[in-house]
Amino acid sequence: MNKRTLLAIALTLPILALAATAWMKSTQRSSGAEVALPIEGFDPRDLLSGHYLIYQVDYGLENLCAATDVATAVCLQPERLATPADTVPADCKLFIRGYCDSSANFNAGIERFYIPEEHAAILENKVRDKRGTLVLSVDPQGTAVIRDLLIDGQPWQEAVKAPN
Amino acid sequence: MSIMANKLQRWVQAGLISPTQHEAILAFETSHPQRSNWWLYSLMILGSAIIGLGVISLIASNWADIPDTVKLAANFTLLALLAAGIYWQYPNQSQGVWFEVLVVGFMLLCLASIGLISQIFHSGGAWYHALLFWALITALLSLFAHSLFTRFFWVTLFLSGLVWSIVAGVGTHFRHTLDEFPAALLLAPLLAALLYQLALRNKWLHGFASSLFFWFQVGAVIALVFADIARSGGELLDYQASRYLPAYIVAALLAIGILLQQQYRLTNKLLLLAALALLLLYYYPDLLFTGEQRYSLFDTYDHETVSFWQADDVRAPLLTLAILFLYAIHAGNVGHQRTFNLVTFLIGARFVILYFQAMGGLAATGVGLIISGGLIMGIAWLWYKGRERLRTWSKELQA
């Protein structure tokens, strides 16, 4: 293989890898079951980091994390319960995989929402007031991806235009 | 060229070269200009890097009014255009700077693309996974880079991504804790040294050797300084073997690499292996360290309930000095002049700090300050005069 061919491969490889990543994320987002869960700032003093909101999803379960640093799943249907990730009940139709971190917070890779700089302050305030809901797409393997952020049931783009 | 012409003139006057040779050298240098001016190269690449950072900043500002598909399409179009430009410039790569500038721009845009995809799809991934992914997809392209800057840039991000990904991989999800920090500090120089050995053995990877060696040395100094400060303060007692497992595996591979290194003689191998073993010992608390200190740097009294040799703030500096001394002998032995000077300077500096640790109360007084000043001057003088003798001795050690 001559060097020029190798260069062509070296240039094509990153483009293909990035395109595949974008396509995969897009497919995950468009397929899967839709779930809406309320969110709240788990540290109200530091809700905004750079240009994204960080929050805790409210799964409607008390003491979701019984242990720290352990892979966990949250079953959403037919009933809500937390379970070790490798022993999800067979009758659980919809669940989200994640882990309980060292602070006993459940993380499923959906605890960050990127926002434009100019709307950061207003969105931060609304999420702090517990007016935010996260719309997710959850696939049968329990992987959740974010579809949208709703404020008072409206897409956040609408909410930032509203006076309150 | 004028500097060279002046030098040549002086050499002719000193009778070192003949006027004919003088003319011949000047004619040769005029007909063989340098590949490019280094300052032009540096500024062009710097400009490219700044443009890349600008693109990243634009993406980070997150223009919500632009549809996601348009953002992605613009991003991939720009990537494709840069790729075409690099391919088009390839035949001129040995002469022109544009090839290198475009390669840096393309690499930065790949990094920005990862950020853009994360932003659009709200991925919650870790930064080190993003860096490692970027390094892997641009690895083949980095082999085509000629500029030291480009290779250094790639190696820096690759090492950062790899070290933290490994440490996070064997540990727990540590987004909310820095417990794995010491393990990462130990792993970084060992991994850089191992990769440096691999780079020396493979002609494709030769271009990365100097960058890897740089990060090995910087990483080793940081790891040593961190361990010294932590141990001297009675810290770093929380030890979990699983966190350090990658460092131990890499250390074992590194030791095998040192033993198989044909350029090193037995003395060098033993020196390096001893320094490696002592560095690992530094991060292991149960053998050497008690968690108790004898001296206090800021208080006016000492904790003399601990015996001199039992105190961590005595053992830690001694271990630091032993590691530095072993490495200084090795560096002097293989002719690494700058490394030798740096390491012997660090030895001198550590002696001074050790004095302040042990004599902290006295140093606060006028007499103490006079003695301290004298000691600093004395150690600096001893270092300046003694390093030549140490280098000569380390070279003679070979014979």
XYZ file of C-alpha atoms in Angstrom:
563
model
C 0.000 0.000 0.000
C 1.530 3.336 -0.987
C 1.679 6.292 1.353
C -0.904 8.333 -0.494
C -3.492 5.566 -0.160
C -2.623 5.302 3.515
C -3.142 9.063 3.891
C -6.545 8.770 2.226
C -7.470 6.079 4.774
C -6.073 8.209 7.626
C -8.295 11.098 6.550
C -11.403 9.038 5.872
C -11.245 7.078 9.125
C -11.988 9.991 11.517
C -14.776 11.319 9.303
C -16.425 7.903 9.119
C -15.982 7.278 12.851
C -17.534 10.645 13.727
C -20.360 10.187 11.210
C -21.063 6.708 12.609
C -21.163 8.101 16.147
C -23.610 10.839 15.134
C -25.764 8.331 13.249
C -25.784 5.913 16.185
C -26.786 8.651 18.622
C -29.476 9.857 16.255
C -30.885 6.334 15.855
C -30.906 5.826 19.629
C -32.742 9.098 20.068
C -35.398 8.486 17.423
C -36.129 4.842 18.324
C -36.956 3.504 21.757
C -39.790 4.134 24.149
C -40.500 7.705 25.208
C -40.375 8.459 28.915
C -40.803 11.800 30.685
C -39.250 12.244 34.125
C -39.045 15.340 36.329
C -35.621 16.750 37.177
C -34.184 18.794 40.008
C -30.837 20.314 40.884
C -29.086 17.992 43.302
C -26.714 20.800 44.221
C -28.717 24.026 43.805
C -25.598 26.167 44.288
C -23.876 24.670 41.292
C -26.533 23.744 38.789
C -24.766 25.291 35.827
C -21.402 24.061 34.654
C -20.146 25.774 31.533
C -22.940 25.618 29.010
C -24.836 22.698 30.382
C -27.238 22.067 33.203
C -26.449 19.299 35.643
C -29.332 17.839 37.582
C -30.694 14.744 39.215
C -33.525 12.860 37.549
C -36.440 12.122 39.861
C -37.286 8.450 39.286
C -39.960 8.541 41.956
C -38.073 6.185 44.240
C -36.933 6.844 47.787
C -33.357 5.733 48.513
C -32.784 4.537 44.982
C -29.134 3.758 45.722
C -28.808 1.343 48.620
C -25.079 0.923 47.905
C -22.380 3.053 46.285
C -20.259 2.312 43.235
C -22.528 -0.409 41.909
C -24.197 -0.986 38.541
C -27.926 -0.471 39.003
C -31.094 -0.470 36.920
C -34.326 1.396 37.518
C -37.400 -0.499 36.351
C -40.083 1.935 35.115
C -42.834 -0.456 34.015
C -44.921 -2.214 35.215
C -43.784 -0.916 38.618
C -40.951 1.323 39.652
C -38.126 -0.288 41.552
C -34.366 -0.227 41.752
C -32.477 -3.432 41.143
C -28.886 -4.567 40.508
C -28.180 -4.132 36.792
C -27.523 -7.825 36.208
C -30.748 -9.026 37.841
C -33.468 -6.987 36.161
C -36.796 -8.842 36.725
C -38.062 -10.668 33.640
C -41.444 -8.933 33.845
C -39.850 -5.472 33.770
C -40.905 -4.053 30.409
C -39.006 -0.785 30.517
C -35.882 -0.030 32.511
C -32.896 2.336 32.560
C -29.379 1.109 33.235
C -26.904 3.191 35.175
C -24.768 3.120 38.296
C -24.897 4.404 41.825
C -21.827 6.593 42.246
C -19.700 7.163 45.315
C -22.180 9.820 46.533
C -25.100 7.343 46.194
C -26.581 9.233 43.238
C -27.973 7.240 40.341
C -26.320 8.159 37.030
C -27.542 6.955 33.653
C -25.507 9.305 31.416
C -28.466 11.677 31.041
C -27.640 14.099 33.833
C -26.339 16.817 31.541
C -28.257 19.049 29.141
C -26.382 21.445 26.852
C -27.902 24.904 26.623
C -27.083 28.111 24.760
C -25.070 30.662 26.665
C -27.679 33.409 26.481
C -30.430 31.240 28.013
C -28.276 29.703 30.745
C -29.411 31.856 33.670
C -33.156 31.657 32.953
C -33.095 27.870 32.446
C -31.049 27.392 35.577
C -33.675 29.276 37.597
C -36.558 27.288 36.133
C -34.869 23.945 36.793
C -34.024 25.064 40.322
C -37.737 25.743 40.816
C -38.411 22.104 39.839
C -40.260 23.067 36.673
C -38.140 20.886 34.389
C -38.999 17.539 32.825
C -36.655 15.433 30.779
C -38.001 13.561 27.754
C -36.003 10.381 27.158
C -35.804 7.633 24.612
C -35.137 4.262 26.235
C -34.162 1.214 24.198
C -34.845 -2.440 25.193
C -31.278 -2.753 26.573
C -31.970 0.005 29.075
C -29.885 2.719 27.409
C -31.477 6.123 27.836
C -30.778 9.159 25.633
C -32.200 12.642 25.935
C -34.811 13.827 23.457
C -35.770 17.146 24.968
C -36.016 19.294 28.050
C -39.475 20.581 28.920
C -40.161 23.521 31.205
C -43.719 23.537 32.553
C -44.579 20.952 29.892
C -43.329 23.137 27.015
C -40.134 22.692 24.999
C -37.407 24.775 26.663
C -37.077 26.971 23.540
C -40.657 28.151 24.127
C -40.162 28.502 27.860
C -37.212 30.888 27.584
C -39.364 33.263 25.521
C -42.076 33.364 28.192
C -41.827 36.236 30.723
C -41.712 33.893 33.790
C 22.961 33.392 7.211
C 24.818 36.497 8.434
C 25.623 34.732 11.724
C 27.077 31.822 9.812
C 29.030 34.159 7.497
C 30.518 35.921 10.530
C 31.454 32.630 12.126
C 33.029 31.364 8.927
C 34.991 34.612 8.658
C 36.319 34.113 12.183
C 37.267 30.512 11.420
C 39.160 31.634 8.314
C 41.006 34.247 10.361
C 41.825 31.645 13.018
C 43.186 29.349 10.300
C 40.624 26.617 11.008
C 39.313 26.560 7.433
C 40.775 27.774 4.143
C 39.248 30.623 2.086
C 38.289 28.009 -0.526
C 36.401 25.994 2.074
C 34.793 29.220 3.280
C 33.490 29.949 -0.209
C 32.379 26.361 -0.714
C 30.398 26.293 2.547
C 28.712 29.618 1.777
C 27.820 28.459 -1.748
C 26.391 25.200 -0.379
C 24.266 26.915 2.264
C 22.948 29.449 -0.260
C 21.919 26.727 -2.700
C 20.337 24.591 0.033
C 17.984 26.822 1.951
C 16.348 25.433 5.084
C 13.104 23.566 4.517
C 11.220 26.463 5.985
C 11.743 29.161 8.538
C 10.974 27.812 11.969
C 9.170 30.987 12.964
C 6.939 30.812 9.896
C 6.212 27.167 10.698
C 5.444 27.919 14.339
C 3.236 30.938 13.634
C 1.292 29.174 10.902
C 0.605 26.170 13.127
C -0.212 28.461 16.047
C -2.659 30.335 13.807
C -4.230 27.058 12.752
C -4.546 25.961 16.380
C -6.185 29.282 17.323
C -8.658 28.971 14.430
C -9.426 25.437 15.661
C -10.004 26.733 19.180
C -12.259 29.411 17.707
C -14.330 26.712 16.021
C -14.559 24.828 19.325
C -15.659 28.043 21.076
C -18.299 28.708 18.435
C -19.653 25.209 18.915
C -19.520 25.593 22.690
C -21.622 28.757 22.473
C -24.393 26.415 21.276
C -26.434 28.240 18.678
C -29.853 26.876 19.455
C -31.540 28.548 16.509
C -29.556 26.515 13.991
C -31.123 23.071 13.392
C -29.006 20.110 14.467
C -28.853 18.700 10.938
C -27.456 21.986 9.598
C -24.810 22.107 12.340
C -23.753 18.532 11.624
C -23.784 19.054 7.850
C -21.615 22.182 8.157
C -19.233 20.346 10.437
C -18.791 17.353 8.136
C -18.486 19.567 5.060
C -15.658 21.485 6.729
C -13.986 18.213 7.715
C -14.239 16.914 4.147
C -12.817 20.171 2.732
C -9.865 20.066 5.108
C -9.273 16.404 4.283
C -9.278 17.238 0.567
C -6.837 20.084 1.198
C -4.464 17.794 3.122
C -4.613 15.168 0.370
C -3.987 17.844 -2.249
C -1.016 19.285 -0.328
C 0.536 15.889 0.379
C 3.054 15.909 -2.518
C 4.419 19.218 -1.138
C 4.554 18.081 2.480
C 8.332 18.044 2.679
C 8.619 21.663 1.466
C 5.474 23.516 2.501
C 3.910 24.443 5.791
C 0.353 24.183 4.489
C 0.240 20.417 4.828
C 1.129 20.672 8.512
C -1.242 23.594 9.125
C -4.135 21.707 7.528
C -3.343 18.547 9.515
C -3.456 20.500 12.799
C -6.698 22.173 11.693
C -8.241 18.821 10.769
C -7.244 17.240 14.089
C -8.692 20.144 16.064
C -11.872 20.039 14.040
C -12.193 16.314 14.823
C -11.980 17.224 18.509
C -14.546 19.986 18.022
C -16.795 17.503 16.190
C -16.817 15.204 19.206
C -17.902 18.209 21.279
C -20.579 19.114 18.772
C -22.008 15.569 18.702
C -21.989 15.501 22.531
C -23.771 18.836 22.581
C -26.445 17.931 20.046
C -27.230 14.552 21.599
C -26.572 15.644 25.222
C -24.084 12.832 25.817
C -22.941 12.558 29.390
C -19.609 10.910 28.594
C -16.351 11.575 30.375
C -13.756 13.969 28.934
C -11.006 11.346 28.968
C -13.087 8.954 26.859
C -13.596 11.762 24.347
C -9.835 12.436 24.224
C -9.025 8.755 23.821
C -11.605 8.379 21.058
C -10.148 11.433 19.301
C -6.597 10.080 19.647
C -7.583 6.701 18.232
C -9.373 8.063 15.180
C -6.532 10.497 14.378
C -3.669 8.106 15.228
C -3.000 7.111 11.631
C -3.025 10.734 10.466
C -0.622 11.768 13.240
C 1.978 9.453 11.668
C 2.044 11.770 8.646
C 2.793 14.867 10.742
C 6.308 16.267 10.399
C 6.109 19.081 12.898
C 7.132 18.416 16.484
C 4.212 20.579 17.630
C 1.643 18.366 15.897
C 3.107 15.178 17.311
C 3.467 16.712 20.771
C -0.139 17.879 20.657
C -1.360 14.400 19.688
C 0.803 12.615 22.280
C -0.336 14.987 25.062
C -4.036 14.417 24.460
C -3.554 10.698 23.825
C -1.666 10.163 27.085
C -4.196 12.190 29.091
C -7.105 10.227 27.638
C -5.387 6.865 28.031
C -4.187 7.343 31.611
C -7.531 8.545 32.960
C -9.527 6.003 30.952
C -7.421 3.154 32.355
C -7.644 4.420 35.922
C -11.399 4.995 35.632
C -11.816 1.610 33.944
C -10.367 -0.396 36.817
C -11.801 1.821 39.528
C -15.308 2.966 40.091
C -17.164 5.815 38.417
C -15.215 8.597 40.011
C -16.869 11.720 38.762
C -17.436 12.849 42.309
C -14.173 11.791 43.877
C -10.467 12.329 43.307
C -9.395 9.164 45.092
C -7.927 7.818 41.872
C -5.705 10.872 41.403
C -2.536 9.329 42.974
C -2.973 6.168 40.883
C -3.192 8.309 37.729
C -0.109 10.286 38.751
C 1.871 7.076 39.175
C 0.564 5.509 35.983
C 1.259 8.523 33.732
C 5.095 8.505 33.756
C 5.269 4.708 33.651
C 2.955 4.556 30.641
C 4.850 7.362 28.900
C 8.141 5.514 29.524
C 6.708 2.246 28.193
C 5.360 3.941 25.068
C 8.705 5.733 24.666
C 10.431 2.351 24.587
C 7.953 1.118 21.983
C 8.481 4.288 19.915
C 12.229 3.713 19.907
C 11.800 0.171 18.632
C 9.367 0.963 15.818
C 10.465 3.218 12.968
C 6.865 4.335 12.327
C 6.625 5.639 15.866
C 10.077 7.264 16.062
C 8.563 10.712 15.602
C 6.671 10.421 18.899
C 9.716 9.440 20.980
C 10.801 12.935 22.040
C 7.265 13.944 23.080
C 6.823 10.724 25.059
C 10.205 11.185 26.718
C 9.243 14.753 27.662
C 6.008 13.582 29.294
C 7.806 10.715 31.005
C 10.190 13.152 32.675
C 7.565 15.768 33.536
C 5.179 13.054 34.765
C 7.890 11.419 36.866
C 8.834 14.711 38.546
C 5.163 15.483 39.277
C 4.586 11.944 40.631
C 7.663 12.238 42.824
C 6.852 15.722 44.135
C 3.246 14.711 44.854
C 4.280 11.551 46.718
C 6.937 13.441 48.655
C 4.538 16.175 49.790
C 1.765 13.690 50.605
C 4.004 11.263 52.490
C 5.828 14.030 54.362
C 2.431 15.250 55.545
C 1.372 11.772 56.663
C -1.175 11.508 53.827
C -1.763 8.912 51.082
C -2.422 6.136 53.600
C -5.669 5.032 51.945
C -4.386 2.313 49.632
C -6.481 0.136 47.306
C -4.429 -2.307 45.269
C -7.031 -2.406 42.468
C -6.506 1.290 41.718
C -2.777 0.761 41.286
C -3.083 -2.469 39.300
C -2.627 -0.789 35.877
C 0.494 0.987 37.173
C 1.920 -2.314 38.422
C 1.208 -4.052 35.116
C 2.793 -1.206 33.151
C 5.757 -1.179 35.578
C 6.277 -4.909 34.986
C 6.205 -4.402 31.203
C 8.544 -1.445 31.578
C 10.968 -3.529 33.650
C 10.971 -6.204 30.931
C 11.589 -3.479 28.346
C 14.518 -2.121 30.372
C 16.021 -5.604 30.677
C 15.662 -6.169 26.927
C 17.095 -2.749 26.034
C 20.291 -3.531 24.155
C 21.656 0.022 24.326
C 21.792 -0.104 28.122
C 24.515 -1.910 29.960
C 23.927 -3.848 33.138
C 24.648 -0.794 35.344
C 21.995 1.297 33.589
C 19.456 -1.491 33.801
C 20.059 -1.932 37.519
C 19.882 1.812 38.174
C 16.595 2.181 36.301
C 15.047 -0.910 37.868
C 16.043 0.274 41.337
C 14.572 3.744 40.700
C 11.371 2.122 39.377
C 11.055 -0.161 42.402
C 11.548 2.767 44.805
C 8.939 4.844 42.974
C 6.410 2.003 43.329
C 7.364 1.692 46.992
C 6.610 5.395 47.446
C 2.958 4.869 46.579
C 2.649 1.752 48.749
C 2.038 2.838 52.349
C 2.492 -0.280 54.443
C 6.184 -1.037 54.060
C 7.978 2.233 54.651
C 5.556 4.751 56.054
C 3.947 5.106 59.459
C 1.716 8.157 58.916
C 3.573 10.087 61.644
C 5.759 13.152 61.308
C 8.578 14.440 63.427
C 8.938 17.988 62.154
C 6.560 20.796 61.434
C 7.207 23.334 58.735
C 4.900 26.039 60.011
C 4.575 25.378 63.741
C 7.187 26.557 66.197
C 7.542 23.188 67.864
C 8.448 19.745 66.618
C 6.667 16.432 67.249
C 9.719 14.731 68.641
C 7.760 11.813 70.038
C 8.463 10.002 66.773
C 12.033 8.785 66.356
C 14.074 10.296 63.525
C 14.141 7.229 61.288
C 10.488 6.362 61.933
C 9.148 9.728 60.763
C 7.522 9.917 57.326
C 8.892 13.414 56.785
C 12.403 11.984 57.057
C 11.816 8.794 55.107
C 10.008 10.536 52.237
C 12.802 13.009 51.385
C 15.382 10.246 51.671
C 13.392 8.132 49.251
C 13.035 11.093 46.873
C 16.767 11.747 47.018
C 17.537 8.056 46.439
C 15.301 7.927 43.344
C 16.722 11.166 41.955
C 20.274 10.055 42.663
C 19.803 6.721 40.871
C 18.256 8.454 37.864
C 20.956 11.154 37.825
C 23.670 8.505 37.648
C 21.841 6.773 34.805
C 21.359 10.074 32.913
C 25.006 11.031 33.385
C 26.039 7.565 32.320
C 24.127 7.586 29.024
C 25.113 11.192 28.261
C 21.753 12.905 28.804
C 23.341 16.213 29.779
C 20.228 18.319 30.328
C 18.431 15.597 32.247
C 21.486 15.108 34.430
C 21.658 18.841 35.203
C 17.940 19.023 35.974
C 17.945 15.989 38.246
C 21.042 17.087 40.170
C 19.437 20.512 40.595
C 16.322 18.804 42.001
C 18.541 16.881 44.426
C 20.021 20.172 45.669
C 16.592 21.772 45.935
C 15.252 18.825 47.943
C 18.161 19.126 50.376
C 17.284 22.773 50.961
C 13.600 21.937 51.564
C 14.639 19.123 53.904
C 16.651 21.638 55.913
C 13.640 23.946 56.206
C 11.482 20.995 57.273
C 13.907 19.919 59.968
C 14.837 23.434 61.151
C 11.503 25.152 60.602
C 11.393 26.780 64.060
C 14.947 28.023 63.901
C 14.522 29.286 60.321
C 11.954 31.771 61.586
C 14.621 33.564 63.595
C 17.278 35.936 62.281
C 20.117 33.511 62.941
C 18.144 30.769 61.272
C 17.587 32.859 58.161
C 21.307 33.685 57.939
C 22.184 30.016 58.279
C 19.481 29.103 55.737
C 20.776 31.627 53.210
C 24.301 30.333 53.682
C 23.109 26.771 53.272
C 21.283 27.572 50.029
C 24.422 29.243 48.657
C 26.571 26.353 49.863
C 24.357 23.696 48.291
C 24.122 25.676 45.045
C 27.915 25.927 44.966
C 28.331 22.229 45.795
C 25.810 21.345 43.100
C 27.604 23.484 40.531
C 31.040 22.092 41.395
C 29.968 18.579 42.256
C 27.807 17.699 39.261
C 30.810 17.466 36.913
C 32.499 15.093 39.332
C 29.284 13.066 39.638
C 28.933 12.872 35.858
C 32.551 11.783 35.459
C 32.066 9.206 38.202
C 28.854 7.883 36.657
C 30.616 7.472 33.311
C 33.560 5.758 34.961
C 31.133 3.420 36.661
C 30.671 1.827 33.257
C 34.319 0.882 32.965
